[in-house]
Short mmCIF file of C-alpha atoms and ligand atoms in Angstrom, two decimals:
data_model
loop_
_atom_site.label_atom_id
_atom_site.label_comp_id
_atom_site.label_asym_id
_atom_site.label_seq_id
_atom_site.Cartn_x
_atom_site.Cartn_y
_atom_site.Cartn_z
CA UNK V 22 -1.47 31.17 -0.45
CA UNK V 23 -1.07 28.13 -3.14
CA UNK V 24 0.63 25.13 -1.18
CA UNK V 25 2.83 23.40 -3.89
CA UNK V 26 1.08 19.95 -2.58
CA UNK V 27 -1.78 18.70 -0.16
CA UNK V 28 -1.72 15.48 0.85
CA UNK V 29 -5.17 13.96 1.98
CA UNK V 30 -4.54 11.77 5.12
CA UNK V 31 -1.58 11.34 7.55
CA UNK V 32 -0.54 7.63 8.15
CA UNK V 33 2.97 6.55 7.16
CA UNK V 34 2.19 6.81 3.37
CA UNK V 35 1.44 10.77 3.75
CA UNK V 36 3.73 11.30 6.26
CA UNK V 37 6.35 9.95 4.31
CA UNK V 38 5.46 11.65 0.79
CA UNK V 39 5.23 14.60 3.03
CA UNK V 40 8.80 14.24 4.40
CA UNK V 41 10.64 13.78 0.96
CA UNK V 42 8.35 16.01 -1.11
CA UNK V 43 9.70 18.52 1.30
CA UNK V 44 13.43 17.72 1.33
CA UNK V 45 12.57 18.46 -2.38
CA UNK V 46 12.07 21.85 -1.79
CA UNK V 47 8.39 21.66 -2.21
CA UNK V 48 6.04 23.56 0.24
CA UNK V 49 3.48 20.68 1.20
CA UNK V 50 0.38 20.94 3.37
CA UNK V 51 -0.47 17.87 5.23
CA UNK V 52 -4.32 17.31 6.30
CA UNK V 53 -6.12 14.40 8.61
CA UNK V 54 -9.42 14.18 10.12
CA UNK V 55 -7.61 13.26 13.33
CA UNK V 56 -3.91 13.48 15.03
CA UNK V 57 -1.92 12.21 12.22
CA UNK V 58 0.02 8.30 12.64
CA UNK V 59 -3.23 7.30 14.83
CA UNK V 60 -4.55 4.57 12.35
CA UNK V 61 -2.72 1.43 10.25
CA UNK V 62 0.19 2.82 10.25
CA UNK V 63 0.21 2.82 14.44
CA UNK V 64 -1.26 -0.36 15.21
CA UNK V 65 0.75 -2.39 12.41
CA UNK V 66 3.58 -4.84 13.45
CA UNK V 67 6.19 -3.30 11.37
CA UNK V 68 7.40 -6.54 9.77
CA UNK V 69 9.72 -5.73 6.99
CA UNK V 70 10.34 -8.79 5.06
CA UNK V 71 13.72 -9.16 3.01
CA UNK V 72 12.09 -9.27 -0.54
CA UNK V 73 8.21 -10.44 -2.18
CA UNK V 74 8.18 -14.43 -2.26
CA UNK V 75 8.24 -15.94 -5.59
CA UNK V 76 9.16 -14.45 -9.04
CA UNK V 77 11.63 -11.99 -8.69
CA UNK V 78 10.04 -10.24 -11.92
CA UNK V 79 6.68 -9.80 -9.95
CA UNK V 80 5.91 -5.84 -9.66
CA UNK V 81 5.86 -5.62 -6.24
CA UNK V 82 9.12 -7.76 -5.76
CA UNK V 83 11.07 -4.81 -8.06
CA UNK V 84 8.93 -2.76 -5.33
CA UNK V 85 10.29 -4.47 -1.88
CA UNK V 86 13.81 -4.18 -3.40
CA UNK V 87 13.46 -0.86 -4.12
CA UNK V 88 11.98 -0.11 -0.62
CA UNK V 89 14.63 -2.31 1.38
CA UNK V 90 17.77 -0.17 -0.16
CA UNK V 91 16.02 2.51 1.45
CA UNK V 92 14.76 1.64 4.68
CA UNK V 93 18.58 1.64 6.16
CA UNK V 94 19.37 5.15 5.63
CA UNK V 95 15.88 6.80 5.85
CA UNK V 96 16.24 5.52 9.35
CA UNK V 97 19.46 6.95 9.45
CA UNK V 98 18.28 10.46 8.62
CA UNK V 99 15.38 10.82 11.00
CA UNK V 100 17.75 9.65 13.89
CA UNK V 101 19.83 12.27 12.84
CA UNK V 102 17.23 15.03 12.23
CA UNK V 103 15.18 14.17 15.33
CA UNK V 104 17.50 12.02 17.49
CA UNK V 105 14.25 9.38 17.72
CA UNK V 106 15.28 5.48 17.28
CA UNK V 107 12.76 3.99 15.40
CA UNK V 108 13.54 0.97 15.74
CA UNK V 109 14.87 -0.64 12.64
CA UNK V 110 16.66 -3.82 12.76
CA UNK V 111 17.66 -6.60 10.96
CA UNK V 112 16.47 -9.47 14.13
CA UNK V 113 15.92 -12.22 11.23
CA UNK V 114 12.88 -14.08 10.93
CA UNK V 115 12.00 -17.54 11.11
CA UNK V 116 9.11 -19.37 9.40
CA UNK V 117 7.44 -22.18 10.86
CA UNK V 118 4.06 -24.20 9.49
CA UNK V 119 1.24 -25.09 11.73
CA UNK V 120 2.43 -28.55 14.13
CA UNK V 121 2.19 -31.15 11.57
CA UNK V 122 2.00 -29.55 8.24
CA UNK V 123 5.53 -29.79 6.39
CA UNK V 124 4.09 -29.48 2.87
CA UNK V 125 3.42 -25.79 2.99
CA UNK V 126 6.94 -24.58 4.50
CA UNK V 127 9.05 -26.44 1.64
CA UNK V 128 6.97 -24.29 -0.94
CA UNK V 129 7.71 -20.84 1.33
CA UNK V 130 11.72 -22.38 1.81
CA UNK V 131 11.64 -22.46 -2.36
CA UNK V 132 9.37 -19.08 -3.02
CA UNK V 133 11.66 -17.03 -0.95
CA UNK V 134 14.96 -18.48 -2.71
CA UNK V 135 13.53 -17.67 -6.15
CA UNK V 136 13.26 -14.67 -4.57
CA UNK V 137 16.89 -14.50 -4.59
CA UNK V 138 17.36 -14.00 -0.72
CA UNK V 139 19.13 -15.71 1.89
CA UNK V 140 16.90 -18.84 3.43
CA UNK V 141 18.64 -21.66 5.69
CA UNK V 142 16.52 -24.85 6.43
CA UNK V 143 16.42 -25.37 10.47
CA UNK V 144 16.08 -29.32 11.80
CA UNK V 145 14.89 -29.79 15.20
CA UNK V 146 18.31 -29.46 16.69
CA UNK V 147 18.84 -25.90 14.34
CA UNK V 148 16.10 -24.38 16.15
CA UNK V 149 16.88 -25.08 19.94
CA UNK V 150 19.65 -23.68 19.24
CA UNK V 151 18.22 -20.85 16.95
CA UNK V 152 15.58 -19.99 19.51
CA UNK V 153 15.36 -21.95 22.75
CA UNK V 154 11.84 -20.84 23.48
CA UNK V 155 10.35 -22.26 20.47
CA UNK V 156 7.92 -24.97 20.82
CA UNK V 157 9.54 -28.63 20.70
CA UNK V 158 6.52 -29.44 18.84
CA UNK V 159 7.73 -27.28 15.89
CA UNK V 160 10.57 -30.04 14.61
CA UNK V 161 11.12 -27.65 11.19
CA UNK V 162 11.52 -23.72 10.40
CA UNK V 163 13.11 -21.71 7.84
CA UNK V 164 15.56 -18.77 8.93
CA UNK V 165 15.36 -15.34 7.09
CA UNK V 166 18.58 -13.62 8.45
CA UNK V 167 17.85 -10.47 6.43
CA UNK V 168 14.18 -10.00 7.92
CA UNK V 169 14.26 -6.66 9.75
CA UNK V 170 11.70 -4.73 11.91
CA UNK V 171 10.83 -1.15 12.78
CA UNK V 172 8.56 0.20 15.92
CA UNK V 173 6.15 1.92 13.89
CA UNK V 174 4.45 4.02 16.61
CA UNK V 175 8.17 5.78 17.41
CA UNK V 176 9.21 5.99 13.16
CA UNK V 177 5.74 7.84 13.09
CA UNK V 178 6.70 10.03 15.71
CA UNK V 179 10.21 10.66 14.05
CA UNK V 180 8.68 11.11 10.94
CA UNK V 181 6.31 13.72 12.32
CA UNK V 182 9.12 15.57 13.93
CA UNK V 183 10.69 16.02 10.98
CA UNK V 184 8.28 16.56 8.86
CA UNK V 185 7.91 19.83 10.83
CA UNK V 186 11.63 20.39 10.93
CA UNK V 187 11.59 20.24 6.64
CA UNK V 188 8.41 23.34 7.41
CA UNK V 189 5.43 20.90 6.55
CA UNK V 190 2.13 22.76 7.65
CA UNK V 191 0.42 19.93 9.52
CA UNK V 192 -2.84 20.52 10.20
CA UNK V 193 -5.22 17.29 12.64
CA UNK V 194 -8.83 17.65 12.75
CA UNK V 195 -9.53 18.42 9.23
CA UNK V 196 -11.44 15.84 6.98
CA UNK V 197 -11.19 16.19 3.45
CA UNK V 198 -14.64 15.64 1.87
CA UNK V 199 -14.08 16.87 -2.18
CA UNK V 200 -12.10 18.42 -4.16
CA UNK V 201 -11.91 21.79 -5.82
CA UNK V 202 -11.64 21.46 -9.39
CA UNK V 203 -11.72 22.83 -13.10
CA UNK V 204 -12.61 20.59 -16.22
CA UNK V 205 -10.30 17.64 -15.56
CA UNK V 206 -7.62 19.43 -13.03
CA UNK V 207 -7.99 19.72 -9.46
CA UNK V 208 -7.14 23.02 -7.89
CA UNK V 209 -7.31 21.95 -4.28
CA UNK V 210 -9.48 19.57 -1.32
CA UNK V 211 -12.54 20.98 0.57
CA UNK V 212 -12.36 20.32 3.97
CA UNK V 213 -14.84 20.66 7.28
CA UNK V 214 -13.07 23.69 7.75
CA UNK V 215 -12.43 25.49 4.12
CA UNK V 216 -10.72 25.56 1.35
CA UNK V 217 -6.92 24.37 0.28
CA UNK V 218 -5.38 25.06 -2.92
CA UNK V 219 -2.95 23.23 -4.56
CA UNK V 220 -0.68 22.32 -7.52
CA UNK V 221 -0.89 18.76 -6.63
CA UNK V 222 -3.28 16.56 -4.64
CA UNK V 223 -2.27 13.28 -3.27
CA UNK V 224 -4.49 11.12 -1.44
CA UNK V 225 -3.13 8.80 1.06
CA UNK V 226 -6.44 8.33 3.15
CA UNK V 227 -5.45 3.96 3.47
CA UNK V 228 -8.49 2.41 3.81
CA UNK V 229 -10.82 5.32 3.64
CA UNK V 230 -9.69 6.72 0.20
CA UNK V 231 -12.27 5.00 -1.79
CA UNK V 232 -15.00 6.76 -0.76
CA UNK V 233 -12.95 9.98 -1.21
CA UNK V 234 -11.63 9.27 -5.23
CA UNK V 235 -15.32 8.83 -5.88
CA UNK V 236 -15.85 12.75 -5.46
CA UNK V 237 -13.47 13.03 -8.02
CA UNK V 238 -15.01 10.41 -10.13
CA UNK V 239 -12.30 8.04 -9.47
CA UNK V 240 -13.61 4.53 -9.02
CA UNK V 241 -10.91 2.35 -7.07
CA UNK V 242 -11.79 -0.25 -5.03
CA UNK V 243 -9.79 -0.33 -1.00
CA UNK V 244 -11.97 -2.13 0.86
CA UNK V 245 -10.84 -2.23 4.97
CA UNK V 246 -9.51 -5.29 6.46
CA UNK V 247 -9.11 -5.11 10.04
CA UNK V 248 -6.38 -6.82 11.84
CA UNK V 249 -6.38 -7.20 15.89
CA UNK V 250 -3.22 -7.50 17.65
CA UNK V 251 -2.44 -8.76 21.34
CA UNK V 252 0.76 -6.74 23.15
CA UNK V 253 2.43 -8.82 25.79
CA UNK V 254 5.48 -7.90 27.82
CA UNK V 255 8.09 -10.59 29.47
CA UNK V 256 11.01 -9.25 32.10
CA UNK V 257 13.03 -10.82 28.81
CA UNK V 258 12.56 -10.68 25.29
CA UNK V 259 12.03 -14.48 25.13
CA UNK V 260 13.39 -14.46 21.21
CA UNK V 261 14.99 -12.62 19.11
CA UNK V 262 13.60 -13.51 15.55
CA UNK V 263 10.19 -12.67 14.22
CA UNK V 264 8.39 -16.04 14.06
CA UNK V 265 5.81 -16.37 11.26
CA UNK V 266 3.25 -18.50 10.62
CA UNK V 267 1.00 -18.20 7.52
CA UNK V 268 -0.84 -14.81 7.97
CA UNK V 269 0.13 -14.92 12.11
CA UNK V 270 3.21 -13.90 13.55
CA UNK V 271 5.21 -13.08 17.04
CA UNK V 272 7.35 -10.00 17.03
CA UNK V 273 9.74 -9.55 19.95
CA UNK V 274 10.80 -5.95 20.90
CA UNK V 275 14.17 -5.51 22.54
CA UNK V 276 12.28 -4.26 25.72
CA UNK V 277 10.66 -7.67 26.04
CA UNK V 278 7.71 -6.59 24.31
CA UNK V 279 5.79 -9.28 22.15
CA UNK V 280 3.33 -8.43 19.48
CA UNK V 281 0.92 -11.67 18.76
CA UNK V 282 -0.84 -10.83 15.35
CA UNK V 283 -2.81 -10.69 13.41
CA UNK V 284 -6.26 -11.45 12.74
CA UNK V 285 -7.60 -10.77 8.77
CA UNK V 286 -11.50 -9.93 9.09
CA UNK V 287 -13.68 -8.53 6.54
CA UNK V 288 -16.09 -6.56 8.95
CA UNK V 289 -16.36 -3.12 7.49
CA UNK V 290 -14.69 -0.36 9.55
CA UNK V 291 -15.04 -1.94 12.67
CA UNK V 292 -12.27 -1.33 14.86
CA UNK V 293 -13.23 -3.34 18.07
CA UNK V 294 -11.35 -6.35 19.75
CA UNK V 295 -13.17 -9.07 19.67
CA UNK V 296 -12.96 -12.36 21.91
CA UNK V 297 -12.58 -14.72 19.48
CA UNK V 298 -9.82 -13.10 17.64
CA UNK V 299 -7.92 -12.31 21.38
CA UNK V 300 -8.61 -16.03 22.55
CA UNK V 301 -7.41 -17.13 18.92
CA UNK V 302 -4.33 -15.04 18.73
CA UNK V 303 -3.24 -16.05 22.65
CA UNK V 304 -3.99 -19.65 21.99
CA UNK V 305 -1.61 -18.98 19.05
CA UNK V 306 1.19 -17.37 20.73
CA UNK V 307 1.24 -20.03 23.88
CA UNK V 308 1.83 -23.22 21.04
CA UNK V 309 4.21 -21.70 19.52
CA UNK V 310 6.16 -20.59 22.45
CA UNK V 311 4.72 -22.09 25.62
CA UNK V 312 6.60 -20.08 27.99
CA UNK V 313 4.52 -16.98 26.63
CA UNK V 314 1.58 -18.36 29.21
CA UNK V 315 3.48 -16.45 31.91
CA UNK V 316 3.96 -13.17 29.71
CA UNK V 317 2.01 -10.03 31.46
CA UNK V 318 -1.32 -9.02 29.16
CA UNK V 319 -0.16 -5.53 28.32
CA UNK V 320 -3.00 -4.24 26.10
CA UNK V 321 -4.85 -5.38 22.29
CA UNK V 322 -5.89 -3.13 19.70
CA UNK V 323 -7.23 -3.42 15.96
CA UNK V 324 -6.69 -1.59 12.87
CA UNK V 325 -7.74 -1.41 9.59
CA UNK V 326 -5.89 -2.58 6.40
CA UNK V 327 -6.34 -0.74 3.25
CA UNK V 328 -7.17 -4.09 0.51
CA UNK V 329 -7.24 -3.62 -2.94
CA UNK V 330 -8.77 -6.49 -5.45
CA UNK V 331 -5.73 -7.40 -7.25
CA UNK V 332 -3.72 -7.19 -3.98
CA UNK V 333 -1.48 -4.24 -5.52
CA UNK V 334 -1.28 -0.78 -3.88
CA UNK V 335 -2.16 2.50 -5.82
CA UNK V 336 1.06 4.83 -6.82
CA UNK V 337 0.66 7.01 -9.31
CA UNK V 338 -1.46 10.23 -10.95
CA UNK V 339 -4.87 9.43 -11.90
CA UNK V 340 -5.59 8.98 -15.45
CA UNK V 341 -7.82 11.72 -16.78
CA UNK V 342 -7.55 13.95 -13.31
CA UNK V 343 -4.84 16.08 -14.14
CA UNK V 344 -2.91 16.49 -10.60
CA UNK V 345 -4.47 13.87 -8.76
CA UNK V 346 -2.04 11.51 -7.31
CA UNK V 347 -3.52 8.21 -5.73
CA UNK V 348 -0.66 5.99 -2.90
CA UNK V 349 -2.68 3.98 -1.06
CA UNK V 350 -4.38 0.59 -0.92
CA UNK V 351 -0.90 -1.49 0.85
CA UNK V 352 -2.75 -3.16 2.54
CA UNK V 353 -0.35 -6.06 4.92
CA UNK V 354 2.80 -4.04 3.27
CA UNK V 355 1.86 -0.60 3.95
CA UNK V 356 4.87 0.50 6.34
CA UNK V 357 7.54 -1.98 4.34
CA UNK V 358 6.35 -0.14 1.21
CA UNK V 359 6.03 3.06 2.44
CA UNK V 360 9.95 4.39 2.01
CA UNK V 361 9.95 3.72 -2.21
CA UNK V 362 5.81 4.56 -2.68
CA UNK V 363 7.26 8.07 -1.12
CA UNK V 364 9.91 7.77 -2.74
CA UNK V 365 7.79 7.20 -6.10
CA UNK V 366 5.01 9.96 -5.87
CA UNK V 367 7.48 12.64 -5.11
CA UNK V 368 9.74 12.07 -8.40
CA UNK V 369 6.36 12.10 -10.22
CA UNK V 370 5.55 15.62 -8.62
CA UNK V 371 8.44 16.97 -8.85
CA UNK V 372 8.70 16.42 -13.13
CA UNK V 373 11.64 14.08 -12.22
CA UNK V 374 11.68 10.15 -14.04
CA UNK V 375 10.83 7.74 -11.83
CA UNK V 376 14.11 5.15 -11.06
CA UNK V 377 11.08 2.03 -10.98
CA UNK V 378 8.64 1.30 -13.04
CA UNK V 379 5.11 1.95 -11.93
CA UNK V 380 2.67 0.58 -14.84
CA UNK V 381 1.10 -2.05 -12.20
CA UNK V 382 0.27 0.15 -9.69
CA UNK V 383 -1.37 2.83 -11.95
CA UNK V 384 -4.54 4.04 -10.25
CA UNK V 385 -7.33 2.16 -12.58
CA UNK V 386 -10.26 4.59 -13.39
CA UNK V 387 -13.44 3.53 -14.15
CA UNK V 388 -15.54 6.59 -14.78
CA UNK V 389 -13.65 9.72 -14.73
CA UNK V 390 -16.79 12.49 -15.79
CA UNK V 391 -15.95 15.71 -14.55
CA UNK V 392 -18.18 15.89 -11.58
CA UNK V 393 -17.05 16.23 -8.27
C1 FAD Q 8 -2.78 -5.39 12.62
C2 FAD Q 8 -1.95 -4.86 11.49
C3 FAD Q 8 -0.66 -5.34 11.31
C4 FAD Q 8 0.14 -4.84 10.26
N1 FAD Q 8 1.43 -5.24 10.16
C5 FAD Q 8 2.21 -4.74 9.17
C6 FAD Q 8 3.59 -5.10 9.09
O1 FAD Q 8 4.09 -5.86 9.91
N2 FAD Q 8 4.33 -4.59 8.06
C7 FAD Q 8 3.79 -3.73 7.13
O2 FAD Q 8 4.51 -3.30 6.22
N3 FAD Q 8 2.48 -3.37 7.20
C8 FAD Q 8 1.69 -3.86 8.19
N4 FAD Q 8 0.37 -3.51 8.25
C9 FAD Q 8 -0.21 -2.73 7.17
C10 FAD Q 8 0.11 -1.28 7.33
O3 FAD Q 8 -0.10 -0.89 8.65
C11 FAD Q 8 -0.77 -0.46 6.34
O4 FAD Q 8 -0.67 -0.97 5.04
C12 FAD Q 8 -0.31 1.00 6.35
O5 FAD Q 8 -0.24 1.48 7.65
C13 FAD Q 8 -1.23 1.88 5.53
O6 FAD Q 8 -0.79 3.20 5.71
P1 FAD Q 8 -1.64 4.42 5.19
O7 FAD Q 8 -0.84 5.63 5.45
O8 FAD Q 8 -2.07 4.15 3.78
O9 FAD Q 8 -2.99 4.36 6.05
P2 FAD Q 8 -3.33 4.80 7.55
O10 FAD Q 8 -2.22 4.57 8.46
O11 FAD Q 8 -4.63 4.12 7.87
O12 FAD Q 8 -3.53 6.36 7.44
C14 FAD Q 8 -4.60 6.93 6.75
C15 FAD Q 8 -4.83 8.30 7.34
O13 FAD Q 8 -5.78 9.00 6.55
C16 FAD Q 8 -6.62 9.75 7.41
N5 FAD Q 8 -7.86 10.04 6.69
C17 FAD Q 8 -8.75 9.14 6.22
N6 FAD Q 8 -9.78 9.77 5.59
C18 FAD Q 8 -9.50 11.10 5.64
C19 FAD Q 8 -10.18 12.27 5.15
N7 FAD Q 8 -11.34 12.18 4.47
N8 FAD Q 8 -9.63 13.47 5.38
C20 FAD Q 8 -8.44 13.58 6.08
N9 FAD Q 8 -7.77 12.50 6.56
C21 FAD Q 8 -8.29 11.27 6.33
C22 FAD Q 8 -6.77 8.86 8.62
O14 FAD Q 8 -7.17 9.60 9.77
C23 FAD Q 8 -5.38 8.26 8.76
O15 FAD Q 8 -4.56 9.02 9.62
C24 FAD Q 8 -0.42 -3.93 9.32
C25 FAD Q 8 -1.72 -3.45 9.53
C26 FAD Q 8 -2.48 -3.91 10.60
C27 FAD Q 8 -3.85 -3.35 10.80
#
């Protein structure tokens, strides 16, 4: 039987695209060389910041707009079809600057209110009272009431759930390795295992879909970044905000969780922990908030980022592949973005206009031939 879509790869992007494609009334086939929600999407933080920093014309600040009206009752809907909390909440954030640097905070303080959203300064005083377990050291911050967070590994789980629930044929263990095709329109994947047929193909493979578009002649770059994390637990939560600084961050679950993350390391698709990015991260997490010495080592993991060159994701068809539709390449934005990309490459599949304009994040071909 002809599925109306496949989509090629099962992290938070596919699942997603899977989910609304199918509350569109679309029958959709969902493939992945492993259990689906095992990869990125899993071992993110699930940081969901209130808009892009800087100029609110930028395409991907139109893009976190877009994807923060919907986070609030997407959540909503998969408590409601699945009765799974995943975990979204507005906790805030604050921003801080590595002990002695003031320079770099009053530039994030002034990208985030061009950005048009809510930013207090915090003095010394501001943030004892803010957060109590934040460093004395740390005599500045920034607060971002409107920061929110989700636990990713349970929104994968409720987005699984009902993903089944809407009649998506899930199917693990199947790697996609080239697609079926006729002059310039593809027909269908090839997996390990056979054949699928399709209207429309989307890949949403994160940071392994480069080597996949190739069989297609699709040339986009996503190289792999991989990020480790460090899981901690206190009988507490010991704050409530997420505290950021630059590119590493503490996330506090309400269970008294605490994520330290994250390291950014070009090494290929190399998934281990390594000491130096577990002794750099801890080291981290104790100056920031000394009482974290005492926190119990729960467990560390690593995962792997999909980058793209111009640091904008993939969303849209592939120019000169009829019925090839490219959502990938988030890389540190994947599960913030994931709600509008979704949200994006269903109204495309479906023959419906898209609310947002997508020119930026049009999958750039360089050799589309015909081959597979
Ligand atoms: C440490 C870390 C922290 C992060 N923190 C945040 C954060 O706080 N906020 C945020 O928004 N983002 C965060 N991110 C980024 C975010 O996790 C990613 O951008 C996002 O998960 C990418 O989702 P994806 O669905 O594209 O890829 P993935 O989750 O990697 O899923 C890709 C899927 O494709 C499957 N696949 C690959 N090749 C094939 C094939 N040939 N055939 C079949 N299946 C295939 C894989 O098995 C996998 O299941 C973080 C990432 C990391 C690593």
């Amino acid at each position: 039987m002809i599925q109306d879509v496949v989509i090629v790869g099962g992290g938070v992007i596919g699942l997603t695209t899977a989910y609304e494609l199918a509350g569109r009334g679309l029958r959709v086939t969902l493939l992945d060389q492993q259990q689906p929600g095992q990869e990125a999407s899993w071992a993110g933080a699930g940081i969901l910041p209130p808009a892009h920093p800087g100029d609110p014309t930028h395409p991907l600040a139109t893009l976190c707009r877009a994807t923060n009206e919907l986070w609030p009752s997407l959540s909503a809907d998969l408590r409601e079809t699945t009765g799974i909390d995943n975990g979204f909440r507005r906790c805030g954030g604050l921003g801080v600057s590595e002990i002695g640097d003031t320079e770099s905070l009053q530039f994030e303080i002034e990208a985030w209110q061009k950005a048009g959203v809510t930013v207090e300064s915090l003095t010394a005083a501001d943030i004892e009272k803010c957060e109590a377990a934040v460093s004395p050291e740390i005599s500045e911050a920034y607060r971002l009431p409107e920061l929110a967070q989700v636990r990713n590994p349970r929104h994968l789980k409720a987005l699984l759930v009902a993903c089944q629930k809407r009649g998506v044929d899930i199917h693990s263990g199947q790697r996609v390795i080239g697609f079926e095709r006729h002059d310039t329109e593809v027909l269908g994947v090839k997996t390990t295992h056979g054949l699928y047929s399709a209207g429309a193909v989307v890949v949403s493979a994160g940071a392994w879909s480069q080597e996949l578009l190739q069989g297609a002649g699709c040339q986009l770059q996503i190289e792999p970044v991989r990020g480790q994390i460090v899981q901690l637990s206190c009988p507490q939560p010991p704050f409530r905000h997420v505290i950021e600084c630059g590119p590493r961050y503490l996330v506090p679950r309400e269970d008294g969780l605490v994520l330290v993350g994250a390291t950014e390391e070009w090494v290929g698709y190399d998934k281990q922990n390594t000491a130096h990015g577990l002794q750099g991260l801890l080291t981290f997490a104790e100056r920031l908030v000394p009482s974290l010495k005492d926190a119990r080592f729960e467990r560390a993991w690593a995962g792997l980022r999909p980058h793209t060159k111009d640091g904008l994701p993939f969303i849209g068809e592939v120019p000169g592949v009829q019925n090839l539709f490219v959502a990938a390449g988030h890389f540190r934005a994947g599960l913030h973005l994931s709600p509008v990309t979704a949200r994006a490459i269903s109204q495309m599949i479906a023959g419906e206009t898209p609310d947002l304009d997508l020119a930026a994040f049009l999958p750039r071909v360089a050799e589309a031939n015909g081959e597979e």
